[in-house]
Amino acid sequence: MPEKQAGDVEVAQPEKFLPSAWNLLVSYVRALCRMGIAEDRTVRLVFARQLDATTHAWRGLVPLAIVFVAAGIAALWGSTNRPGAIAGALLIIGTMIWGWRVIPTRTADKDLKEVARCHLICASLVGIGWAVLCIALTAYASREQIFLVSLVQLALMAVGLIMYVNLPIGYFGFSTPVALSLAITSSPVTLGGPAVSLPMILVYYAIMAKAAVDQSAVFAEAQTSTSRLAESELARVEVERKSAEEQARRAAETRAREAEQSIAASRQAEQLKRASLLELGAQFEKDVAAAVTLLSQAVAELDQSAAQLATIGEKSAGAAADVAERATAASSSALFAATAASELGQSVGEIASHVDGHAALSDAARMLASSSSERIHAIREEAAKIDDVIELVDGVAGQTKLLALNATIEAARAGDVGRGFAVVAGEVKALASRTSNATADVRAQTGSIVGQIATASARMTETAGKIDEVAAIASFIASSITQQRQATLEIGHETNQVADHVDDVRERAAELASGAQVTSSLARAMNETIAHISRQADTLRAETAGFLERIRAA
């Protein structure tokens, strides 16, 4: 191969140029369509700043865009496809309002991909709205109006670059519909027609897209470098801070060791001094404690004796009070018993009188029962005689009935002459039958009366026997009541003597209670003296302990 001369110009080979151009184009397209973010913290922070810058630029142009849409429709209203223009304007304004509410002003703590997606949707819809509006404005317009609208479309692509210089995907979504509408509207007014306008629009679109990608990359690189530099500076400051802290820690440790050594020496001297003081204090505590212990033992024994004396006094007073109370109760009971015995004697006398009366009444009842029994026996005999009379009447009735029958037979023989006699004979026969029936009833009633009289006689006899038994019991009760009355009188006499003795016991118990109260008063005075001595001993012990504590603390 011939060697390359110094003056020769190197010519790019076609087989090398085309792949490199293709790779460059692919990289630009990838950068243009980038929405994803890396996991690196710095890259995420830079992308968040790009989104914030894009949002700020977009919000600044929204009011101007709304005013421009309204002015364009008003200026070209006569030569405009009105439904299309209104639809495009509504799409632009509605999308801007939606984006104003949805897209946050700060995205540091938001989902970055979601915010970028919202920007892309908003940019695409606004770009489509501008495309529809521009096509509608040029539907019936003149060449001058079409040329004016084409200039507006070129300006819109430049505005899209300004808004989305930090987000190329947003520029792609906004400028692509505008570029397509520019190709449609500019063909009639371009020299050479679509063959000239389309390549020019494509070149313009590519230049704008490349500018957006390059500016975004420059911004990202600058922000990344700034962030890296800031992180490096922070790391350096952190290293210097840690180094200074380490040096300060070492110096502090050195000073602490020196202070510990000095403190150890002072502490050793202090310990020797305290040891001697503690030894002296221990001996003092031992002597004082022994004296206080002896005093406490004596006070305790004296306190115990006083307590026993007080207990004995209280028990004696209680026992004396109890005896006096019981004596009073016994005296009252004895007097009550004497009164009750007297009343019982009177009641017994009255009962004896009633029993005597009851005995007399029993004798009278017995005599009356005997007399009644005799009268009932006589009535029974008279009733038996009535039965004989009834038998006689019954026989007469039978004879009368027989005679009436014979008379009836004779009257029948006599014929008509004896008819009246036959009637009389029939009535006599009927009367005899009624008499016979009445006699039977009287016999039955008489038998019943006789039976009842017999029963009454038997019961009367039994009653007389019971009355005799009651009279015997009443006589025995009268004898017993007489004996009980005598015993009751003796009980009343003895009860009065018991009441006199109980009064003597009550007087002795009162004297014993007075002596017990004096003993209790002496015991309480002794307890107060013992308590005062005990408090003095406790004070001495506490002061000794405080003195020793001060010695130990020193």
XYZ file of C-alpha atoms in Angstrom:
554
model
C 0.000 0.000 0.000
C 1.321 3.496 -0.808
C 2.186 5.573 2.215
C -0.031 8.544 3.015
C 1.664 11.815 2.185
C 1.735 14.712 4.576
C -0.384 16.996 2.362
C -3.018 14.407 1.494
C -6.541 15.003 2.851
C -8.185 12.025 4.475
C -11.469 11.207 2.738
C -14.141 9.380 4.703
C -14.962 6.030 3.278
C -18.687 5.408 2.562
C -18.627 2.004 4.256
C -17.461 3.693 7.526
C -19.601 6.824 7.327
C -23.023 5.209 6.942
C -22.862 2.932 10.042
C -21.561 5.764 12.203
C -24.334 8.077 10.961
C -26.921 5.366 11.607
C -25.588 4.774 15.127
C -25.676 8.509 15.794
C -29.265 8.693 14.543
C -30.299 5.738 16.710
C -28.675 7.284 19.774
C -30.486 10.570 19.104
C -33.796 8.774 18.726
C -33.193 6.889 21.977
C -32.306 10.110 23.751
C -35.358 11.765 22.208
C -37.664 9.012 23.500
C -35.999 8.575 26.905
C -38.418 8.290 29.808
C -36.695 5.743 32.047
C -34.265 6.689 34.818
C -31.316 4.860 36.282
C -31.070 3.657 39.850
C -28.198 6.025 40.591
C -29.221 8.640 43.150
C -27.449 11.470 41.331
C -29.092 10.597 38.003
C -32.524 10.523 39.681
C -31.869 13.897 41.274
C -30.788 15.403 37.920
C -33.854 13.964 36.164
C -36.100 15.415 38.887
C -34.517 18.842 38.303
C -35.108 18.485 34.546
C -38.777 17.695 35.186
C -39.094 20.674 37.534
C -37.510 22.990 34.931
C -39.855 21.630 32.239
C -42.898 22.145 34.489
C -41.811 25.705 35.270
C -41.362 26.598 31.577
C -44.666 24.925 30.617
C -46.647 26.727 33.328
C -45.165 30.081 32.242
C -46.398 29.613 28.633
C -49.896 28.245 29.424
C -51.658 31.659 29.874
C -49.976 33.039 26.733
C -51.048 29.980 24.724
C -54.689 30.335 25.801
C -54.729 34.024 24.812
C -53.061 33.237 21.458
C -55.646 30.519 20.682
C -58.528 32.893 21.331
C -56.907 35.679 19.250
C -56.221 33.366 16.293
C -59.797 32.088 16.167
C -61.157 35.626 16.397
C -58.835 36.944 13.636
C -59.581 34.168 11.127
C -63.206 33.430 12.131
C -64.608 34.235 8.706
C -62.323 31.883 6.730
C -62.175 29.115 9.312
C -63.549 25.620 9.573
C -65.328 26.588 12.772
C -66.122 23.136 14.221
C -62.541 22.012 13.688
C -61.135 25.237 15.118
C -63.383 25.009 18.193
C -62.494 21.338 18.691
C -58.761 22.103 18.482
C -59.092 25.072 20.844
C -61.092 23.046 23.391
C -58.549 20.222 23.234
C -55.676 22.680 23.841
C -57.367 24.518 26.710
C -58.804 21.371 28.359
C -55.473 19.563 28.222
C -53.648 22.557 29.700
C -56.151 22.751 32.580
C -55.795 19.010 33.193
C -51.982 19.265 33.146
C -52.071 22.274 35.479
C -53.920 20.158 38.074
C -52.090 16.851 37.580
C -48.441 17.777 37.021
C -46.739 18.737 40.331
C -44.418 21.730 40.584
C -41.822 19.738 42.565
C -41.106 16.094 41.792
C -38.329 15.229 44.245
C -40.634 13.033 46.356
C -42.904 11.860 43.488
C -42.795 9.011 40.999
C -40.513 10.485 38.304
C -41.660 8.146 35.527
C -45.293 8.988 36.265
C -44.576 12.732 36.091
C -42.703 12.284 32.794
C -45.615 10.229 31.442
C -48.047 13.024 32.371
C -45.837 15.551 30.539
C -45.786 13.322 27.443
C -49.590 12.916 27.436
C -50.121 16.647 27.924
C -47.580 17.588 25.220
C -49.064 15.111 22.725
C -52.658 16.270 23.274
C -51.702 19.955 23.083
C -49.691 19.291 19.897
C -52.676 17.466 18.372
C -54.918 20.364 19.372
C -52.605 22.872 17.686
C -52.469 20.693 14.574
C -56.283 20.486 14.374
C -56.603 24.227 15.011
C -54.017 25.156 12.337
C -55.585 22.854 9.747
C -59.020 24.310 10.523
C -57.699 27.894 10.250
C -56.273 27.223 6.754
C -59.243 25.267 5.386
C -60.762 28.252 3.518
C -57.936 30.785 3.919
C -55.982 32.720 1.316
C -52.314 32.163 0.509
C -51.322 35.005 2.799
C -53.326 33.544 5.677
C -51.901 30.071 5.024
C -48.396 31.533 4.999
C -49.119 33.288 8.305
C -50.398 30.066 9.882
C -47.302 28.206 8.601
C -45.093 30.764 10.309
C -47.114 30.215 13.503
C -46.543 26.456 13.202
C -42.792 26.981 12.823
C -42.921 29.240 15.875
C -44.861 26.552 17.778
C -42.109 24.021 17.087
C -39.585 26.549 18.423
C -41.771 27.146 21.486
C -41.948 23.382 21.967
C -38.159 23.319 22.011
C -38.161 26.049 24.667
C -40.738 24.231 26.823
C -39.286 20.745 26.515
C -35.570 21.457 26.141
C -34.996 19.397 29.312
C -37.446 16.621 28.326
C -36.896 15.550 24.696
C -39.765 13.027 24.835
C -42.102 15.944 25.559
C -40.777 17.823 22.539
C -41.312 14.672 20.461
C -44.951 14.409 21.565
C -45.658 18.124 21.028
C -43.762 18.874 17.783
C -44.625 15.737 15.800
C -48.374 16.607 15.304
C -47.447 20.249 14.646
C -44.859 19.213 12.014
C -47.389 16.935 10.298
C -49.973 19.725 10.207
C -47.281 22.089 8.839
C -46.581 19.641 6.017
C -50.297 19.601 5.181
C -50.960 23.344 5.380
C -47.702 24.616 3.755
C -47.801 22.503 0.584
C -50.096 24.896 -1.363
C -47.929 27.965 -0.666
C -44.464 26.408 -0.993
C -42.524 26.813 -4.219
C -42.175 23.333 -5.657
C -45.049 21.873 -3.600
C -44.735 18.941 -1.208
C -41.492 17.767 -2.820
C -39.814 20.851 -1.391
C -41.838 21.490 1.785
C -41.651 18.005 3.262
C -37.805 17.690 3.238
C -37.478 21.194 4.624
C -39.949 20.473 7.421
C -38.200 17.187 8.186
C -34.794 18.898 8.339
C -36.231 21.647 10.563
C -37.842 19.032 12.809
C -34.596 17.051 13.011
C -32.583 20.173 13.866
C -35.014 21.066 16.610
C -35.025 17.511 17.963
C -31.223 17.397 17.925
C -31.121 20.731 19.739
C -33.538 19.397 22.363
C -31.477 16.240 22.847
C -28.178 18.116 22.986
C -29.472 20.790 25.345
C -31.006 18.153 27.588
C -27.764 16.210 27.617
C -25.756 19.367 28.364
C -28.126 20.282 31.183
C -28.039 16.750 32.571
C -24.266 16.596 32.344
C -23.892 19.991 34.001
C -26.293 19.058 36.748
C -24.618 15.681 37.178
C -21.185 17.287 37.369
C -22.486 19.840 39.848
C -24.071 17.119 41.934
C -20.957 14.974 41.791
C -18.838 17.970 42.745
C -21.194 18.784 45.602
C -21.106 15.171 46.759
C -17.307 15.171 46.551
C -17.186 18.396 48.529
C -19.539 16.936 51.096
C -17.423 13.794 51.271
C -14.281 15.907 51.726
C -15.934 17.971 54.436
C -17.131 14.775 56.088
C -13.625 13.299 55.987
C -12.165 16.493 57.456
C -14.860 16.536 60.119
C -14.181 12.918 61.055
C -10.430 13.598 61.112
C -10.944 16.613 63.385
C -13.241 14.570 65.593
C -10.671 11.790 65.782
C -7.927 14.264 66.748
C -10.200 15.877 69.333
C -11.096 12.435 70.679
C -7.444 11.468 71.028
C -6.624 14.771 72.759
C -9.580 14.279 75.081
C -8.448 10.738 75.871
C -4.971 12.028 76.683
C -6.362 14.740 78.964
C -8.678 12.187 80.548
C -5.796 9.819 81.306
C -3.795 12.648 82.874
C -6.812 13.743 84.914
C -7.429 10.162 86.027
C -3.843 9.831 87.208
C -4.113 13.102 89.163
C -7.453 12.074 90.599
C -6.063 8.662 91.557
C -3.239 10.277 93.525
C -5.611 12.676 95.279
C -8.020 9.831 95.931
C -5.313 7.706 97.539
C -4.376 10.526 99.925
C -8.017 11.144 100.681
C -8.560 7.458 101.349
C -5.746 7.414 103.909
C -7.249 10.431 105.639
C -10.693 8.939 105.594
C -9.404 5.611 106.904
C -8.080 7.272 110.051
C -11.291 9.261 110.513
C -13.397 6.168 109.941
C -11.416 4.238 112.510
C -11.934 7.026 115.053
C -15.622 7.257 114.132
C -16.060 3.498 114.397
C -14.658 3.502 117.946
C -16.890 6.435 118.846
C -19.888 4.721 117.309
C -19.095 1.561 119.228
C -18.964 3.396 122.584
C -22.074 5.470 121.941
C -23.943 2.492 120.526
C -23.168 0.445 123.644
C -24.480 3.218 125.899
C -27.549 3.763 123.777
C -28.184 0.012 123.675
C -28.085 -0.241 127.478
C -30.394 2.753 127.737
C -32.746 1.273 125.152
C -32.838 -2.065 126.994
C -33.653 -0.333 130.269
C -36.304 1.772 128.586
C -37.748 -1.314 126.908
C -37.945 -3.205 130.213
C -39.510 -0.189 131.918
C -41.913 0.209 129.024
C -42.854 -3.468 129.266
C -43.482 -3.142 133.021
C -45.576 -0.027 132.491
C -47.500 -1.779 129.759
C -48.155 -4.754 132.035
C -49.235 -2.404 134.842
C -51.534 -0.537 132.471
C -52.912 -3.833 131.211
C -53.552 -5.041 134.761
C -55.220 -1.717 135.631
C -57.357 -1.848 132.526
C -58.314 -5.474 133.159
C -59.104 -4.683 136.829
C -61.174 -1.680 135.844
C -62.919 -3.732 133.198
C -63.534 -6.604 135.611
C -64.788 -4.233 138.316
C -67.062 -2.497 135.856
C -68.262 -5.869 134.632
C -68.890 -7.049 138.224
C -70.721 -3.823 139.054
C -72.760 -4.137 135.913
C -73.542 -7.778 136.601
C -74.349 -6.956 140.276
C -76.700 -4.205 139.153
C -78.296 -6.592 136.698
C -78.512 -9.301 139.393
C -80.048 -6.842 141.865
C -82.578 -5.764 139.288
C -83.263 -9.406 138.437
C -83.660 -10.292 142.143
C -86.062 -7.413 142.734
C -87.904 -8.339 139.586
C -88.016 -11.986 140.737
C -89.342 -10.972 144.163
C -92.003 -8.829 142.542
C -92.812 -11.624 140.125
C -92.999 -14.131 143.006
C -95.425 -11.861 144.860
C -97.517 -11.424 141.749
C -97.310 -15.171 141.131
C -98.611 -15.810 144.673
C -101.550 -13.549 144.029
C -102.174 -15.240 140.669
C -101.988 -18.658 142.328
C -104.563 -17.521 144.909
C -106.866 -16.348 142.185
C -106.375 -19.610 140.293
C -107.174 -21.562 143.476
C -110.411 -19.581 143.832
C -111.282 -20.307 140.201
C -110.443 -23.983 140.654
C -112.729 -24.188 143.706
C -115.509 -22.569 141.711
C -114.815 -24.962 138.861
C -115.110 -27.929 141.286
C -118.496 -26.665 142.497
C -119.658 -26.221 138.929
C -118.442 -29.739 138.122
C -120.564 -31.153 140.984
C -123.606 -29.220 139.791
C -123.040 -30.400 136.216
C -122.699 -33.998 137.391
C -125.997 -33.768 139.319
C -127.708 -32.129 136.314
C -126.409 -34.858 133.990
C -127.729 -37.567 136.344
C -131.158 -35.904 136.490
C -131.202 -35.508 132.688
C -130.355 -39.174 132.251
C -133.284 -40.191 134.482
C -135.680 -37.941 132.540
C -134.493 -39.311 129.205
C -135.059 -42.847 130.489
C -138.652 -41.900 131.427
C -139.202 -40.349 127.985
C -137.956 -43.556 126.416
C -140.509 -45.588 128.377
C -143.321 -43.182 127.318
C -142.211 -43.518 123.690
C -142.532 -47.299 124.016
C -146.159 -46.799 125.175
C -146.809 -44.666 122.061
C -145.739 -47.648 119.991
C -148.476 -49.760 121.655
C -151.101 -47.114 120.823
C -149.928 -47.074 117.227
C -150.347 -50.842 117.065
C -153.899 -50.465 118.343
C -154.731 -47.759 115.776
C -153.217 -49.846 113.011
C -155.446 -52.821 114.025
C -158.542 -50.608 114.034
C -157.638 -49.317 110.548
C -157.314 -52.908 109.295
C -160.695 -53.837 110.731
C -162.233 -50.723 109.195
C -160.778 -51.552 105.816
C -162.213 -55.105 106.082
C -165.645 -53.751 107.021
C -165.544 -51.327 104.107
C -164.730 -54.194 101.782
C -167.664 -56.220 103.073
C -169.942 -53.182 102.724
C -168.817 -52.719 99.152
C -169.647 -56.359 98.396
C -173.086 -56.010 99.981
C -173.760 -52.808 98.112
C -172.924 -54.539 94.877
C -175.433 -57.209 95.661
C -178.116 -54.660 96.407
C -177.713 -53.073 92.969
C -178.912 -49.523 92.441
C -180.282 -49.267 95.910
C -176.895 -49.885 97.486
C -174.898 -47.611 95.158
C -174.748 -44.737 97.615
C -173.731 -47.059 100.386
C -170.955 -48.398 98.102
C -169.588 -44.874 97.662
C -169.468 -44.325 101.406
C -167.847 -47.713 101.869
C -165.174 -46.744 99.293
C -164.409 -43.507 101.129
C -164.203 -45.346 104.427
C -161.850 -47.840 102.837
C -159.661 -45.000 101.493
C -159.659 -43.315 104.900
C -158.641 -46.581 106.520
C -155.793 -46.939 104.002
C -154.547 -43.406 104.762
C -154.803 -44.091 108.458
C -152.775 -47.277 108.039
C -150.110 -45.366 106.043
C -149.997 -42.565 108.624
C -149.664 -45.130 111.361
C -146.674 -46.618 109.557
C -145.075 -43.175 109.292
C -145.712 -42.461 112.955
C -144.230 -45.823 113.894
C -141.089 -45.042 111.854
C -140.708 -41.588 113.395
C -141.359 -42.954 116.845
C -138.696 -45.588 116.294
C -136.258 -42.913 115.183
C -137.085 -40.789 118.247
C -136.649 -43.750 120.538
C -133.257 -44.491 118.899
C -132.122 -40.901 119.289
C -133.321 -40.871 122.895
C -131.304 -44.021 123.527
C -128.231 -42.405 121.939
C -128.744 -39.230 123.998
C -129.102 -41.295 127.131
C -125.829 -43.104 126.407
C -124.011 -39.832 125.683
C -125.466 -38.242 128.796
C -124.178 -41.163 130.820
C -120.726 -40.736 129.176
C -120.831 -36.986 129.890
C -121.572 -37.636 133.521
C -118.494 -39.896 133.670
C -116.298 -37.188 132.061
C -117.629 -34.600 134.486
C -116.646 -36.886 137.368
C -113.105 -37.147 135.900
C -112.882 -33.352 135.493
C -114.001 -32.889 139.080
C -111.256 -35.241 140.261
C -108.618 -33.351 138.201
C -109.883 -30.024 139.540
C -109.509 -31.285 143.099
C -105.916 -32.361 142.361
C -105.127 -28.992 140.733
C -106.520 -27.163 143.755
C -104.248 -29.147 146.060
C -101.180 -28.503 143.809
C -101.921 -24.788 143.557
C -102.075 -24.506 147.330
C -98.596 -26.059 147.586
C -97.284 -23.816 144.743
C -98.576 -20.724 146.518
C -96.643 -21.642 149.661
C -93.429 -22.265 147.613
C -93.850 -18.938 145.791
C -94.042 -17.031 149.066
C -90.802 -18.685 150.234
C -89.062 -17.809 146.878
C -90.036 -14.147 147.256
C -88.517 -14.025 150.752
C -85.216 -15.614 149.569
C -85.060 -13.287 146.520
C -85.228 -10.189 148.713
C -82.257 -11.477 150.725
C -80.274 -12.094 147.448
C -80.952 -8.496 146.341
C -79.494 -7.179 149.608
C -76.270 -9.237 149.132
C -75.956 -8.085 145.492
C -76.029 -4.428 146.595
C -73.044 -5.117 148.875
C -71.122 -6.711 145.954
C -71.833 -3.685 143.735
C -70.398 -1.267 146.324
C -67.205 -3.363 146.619
C -66.878 -3.458 142.783
C -67.134 0.352 142.610
C -64.242 0.685 145.095
C -62.169 -1.778 142.994
C -62.859 0.188 139.773
C -61.705 3.442 141.403
C -58.402 1.813 142.428
C -57.940 0.389 138.887
C -58.394 3.863 137.366
C -55.688 5.274 139.631
C -53.370 2.431 138.522
C -54.085 3.160 134.838
C -53.308 6.877 135.329
C -49.947 6.029 136.909
C -49.199 3.621 134.028
C -49.958 6.318 131.427
C -47.708 8.811 133.174
C -44.940 6.193 133.239
C -45.486 5.529 129.499
C -45.086 9.229 128.695
C -41.821 9.362 130.664
C -40.565 6.225 128.895
C -41.519 7.670 125.478
C -39.594 10.882 126.240
C -36.509 8.880 127.263
C -36.844 6.730 124.106
C -37.023 9.843 121.907
C -33.909 11.219 123.557
C -32.123 7.916 122.881
C -33.265 7.963 119.228
C -32.062 11.555 118.885
C -28.676 10.597 120.313
C -28.462 7.629 117.944
C -29.451 9.771 114.923
C -26.963 12.528 115.770
C -24.241 9.936 116.229
C -25.113 8.354 112.864
C -25.137 11.771 111.167
C -21.774 12.633 112.670
C -20.319 9.359 111.437
C -21.853 9.855 107.975
C -20.240 13.286 107.747
C -16.939 11.715 108.733
C -17.340 9.019 106.063
C -18.413 11.560 103.451
C -15.436 13.731 104.234
